[in-house]
Amino acid sequence: MQWANFLAKEAATNGLSLEQTAAFVNYFQTENLGKREAKLARELNVDIAAFTKWMGELYEKFAQNSPELAISNSQGKLEKLQAHLKAKYNSDLDVLKPLAAMKLLKSLVVRERLQQEAWVARRICKFLGYLPLALELVGRYLNKMPDLSLKILLKRLEKKREEHQAVVNANSLMPHKYAVAEVFELSWEQLDENAQSFGCLLSLCASADIPLSLETIEDNKKQKLNEKAIADLLELHLLQQKSKEFYRLNPLIRQLFQIKLNQSTEADEAKTKFAAMMLEVAKLIPQQPRPEDILNLTRHIPHITEVANRLCQYLSNENLITLFTKLAWFYQGQGLYQQAEPWLQRCVKLTQNHLDSEHSYVAASLNNLAVLYESTGRYNQAEPLYEQALELRKRLLGDNHLDVATSLNNLAALYETTGRYSEAEPLLEQALSLRKRLLGEEHTDVATTLSYLALIYEFTGRYSEAESLYQQALEMWKRLVGEEHSHVATSLNNLAAFYCYTQRYREAEPLLKQALKLRKRLLGTEHTDVATSLNNLGQLYESTGRYSQAEPLYQQALAMRKRLLGNHPDVAISLNNLAALYRHTRRHKKAKPLFEQALKICERTLGVSHPTTMTVRANYASFLREAYH
């Protein structure tokens, strides 16, 4: 029953619906773990499609609070969630056999001391329910009190049970946790005020490893106080050190510290302080995080998320918008769009519900969500948001403002992606003129708009104009950010793609290889931009008849895009390209299902009349005529 209660609590904590809760609790019940999903669906009286949908949605909800789940894009997600839940449940709450409990206590307390009051020691083990965590706490407490008899300790524990019965009941502590709560009370009394406050502050962190780097504290007095607090908490086993600068609170100890905090007069002050601390860390998240940024920030994400989910009221609307946006950027920059989307959606709701409808934050939040929708191929959802953001910015800021230029550029880029070049071109020209006027000729935003305008010229047959703009943009990026930058890699890729489009393969190949190498070095090997470079280099090899070199690149790009993007136009492009390669090498059985998948994705995400959809459809039709007639 304890595990079932834990699952029910986790379902409530993560905001699962009634249907999702039923599916979740049934799926993760110990006796059901070996059952097939179809059988569980029947037992819940739902079809398998609904059951699968619920399970997928609930995984994403858990991933919002646990970045170690969010970062996983591999198969076996539910098995990973099961392991996560088991770890969180914590083996410390498993009940030991009486002899094992005594053995544990003997490992913590001087043997002679226990032998003098052996019968009392056994009664203490029984009183504590043979729980390892409670025994660990009581052993540490006894070591702090070398002259305390076990008999007096037992009386103190019994008294604590009487005193705190109402407290643990009011805070929904399950009966098997009472023993830990009583020893915690004795340990709490051993802490000075500073250590008590520090423990309460740590309890506001998520149930994850807590990074504590005291060397960054400039105030020597504060640094020493924190060092002493950590040492005191460690000595009493109220805090565990996982590795250098990483600590963890047992989930139950965390809950007990939170109870203490909420009973104090300092609760609001502590929560405000903690929320402000996490906001400052969140502000360090760049819009396009590099691998080293991800590495450094990942350890903080659970605690930033905890503030976003549990302590919203302790931040102003402006700061909460910043927090949501930064969390979205952390995931979006890794291609983890499903984890980014809820934060941007919450940002839009917050601005629309709590701010004046004519507010610049509303326009910014609409624009940010539109960027994500465009990144995931949901162009019909992105377009009205871009249009709303543009009109709102024009009303609020006038026509001569950088934010207006950004909206013009973004909407034009969407028009270009959806093949509406005549609509995109005037918007890009306006954006370019505005950015040059406000920022000068040498600026990264100017380089960005030049690249988009070059693409329009390329697709409308104005090749000499397109090449000139591509080259201008590349040289500008190099001057402004240096040659070791992801924007330089993108610009190299753009120019190379143009050379491929105009069949200048010898000029394109070294640029594509340079872009791929740079992206791997800067972004890591698992990134959508790396997949794009692999795909583009594969296309060049295929176009020049080097099929054996093209195939593994196409396969790598397809697998990576599937992992990172799901049903996305880029996945369809990779499917189409690999299918075309199989067609050229007369492997028709392999080509046909890939063409079919590519067309299905294009029609669903882009629509039946989009240029990419029509290209894939034409390729499939040509393949069918060749292979089956």
C-alpha angles and dihedrals in degrees: 000000000000092000091048090052090049092052092049091051092049090051091053093044092053094046099244118175120243091260093047091047091054092049092044097049092045094046095051098041107120093238092052100049093096095047123104118249092242091059093048090049090054091050089053090046094237132117119259093247092058092045092051090047092052092049092050092049094048091051089056090050091053089046089058089065098034115050092188086068094042093055091057113095096162130106120272095055094153091051088053090049090051091054090047092052093047091051091048092049084060126216089236087083094058111112117243128214113258093253092048090049091053090047090054092049091050089054090057104039131049106272095227090056092056093044091057090060102021095151091051090049090055090049090051091052090051093045089054091052092243088281114161094215093051091047091049090052094047091048091053090046092053091051088056089051105045094169097049115111118226089235092060090045091055091050090051091051092050090050091050090053091056094044098046104036091102092046096054091044092051091052096050096247109167115237095253088061096058093089092055090048092054095051089044088058091056091047091048090058089056092059123089119232093265094054091045091053092045092051090049091050091050089052088068089065119094122264091270140090110303118219110219115178106175092178090076092062108101096192104086093200092052091045092054092047091052092046090053092046091052091047092050093048092048092049091056093043090243088124130032127209111223097181139325108324092355123105137168138204117218105245092242093046087049090053092049092050089050090053090053091048094050090050092054130083090236098065098104092043092051093047092048090050094048093047090051091049092052091046090057090052091047090054088065091067108104123212090247106032118202122221091263089052090052091048093050097041102041092081090057098045097084090054094045087049090051090058092046092051103034110020104041092128091064093064129067117245090254093053093044090055088052091050094050093045094049092049089051091051091052091059098032091054088060094047090253094136097160090060093045098049101070091054092053092045090052088049091055092048092048094051094044095046101039105030134057109276087237096062130123091230089061090055092047093050092048090050093049093051090047090054090055093047090051091048090055095046097254094132096157089059094043098050100064090046092052090048093049091048092050095049092045093050091049091052094046102037107022126236095291102070135106093233089058089052089052091052092047090051094047095048091046091051089054091050089050092050090052093048098254096131098158090057094045099050100066091046092052092048089052091048093048093049092047094048093048091050095048101033105026129243095292110063137115092239090055090051090051093053092046089057093051092047090049089055091054090050090049094051092046094051100255094129102163091052091046094051092049092053093046091053093045090052093049094050091045092053091050091051095046104041106014128248095283098073136107091235089059089052090051092049091049089051092050094052092045091050089053091051089050090049089054092042096247093137099160090059092044101050100067090045092052092048091048091050092049093049092047093048093050091050095046103033104027127244095285106065137111092239090055089051089052092052092048090050094048094049088048090053091053091051091048092048090053094047097255095131098159090057094044098051101066090045091052091047093050092048093048094048092047094048092049090053095046104032111022112196099009134140089247089059088052090051091052091048090050093048095049091045090052090052091052088049092053091049092047096247095135098162090060094043100052101065091045092054089048093050092047093051093047092052093046094050092048098045104028105024131244096281100049114119092238091050091049091048092052091045091051091048091051093048091049090049092051092050091050098043103038107030 
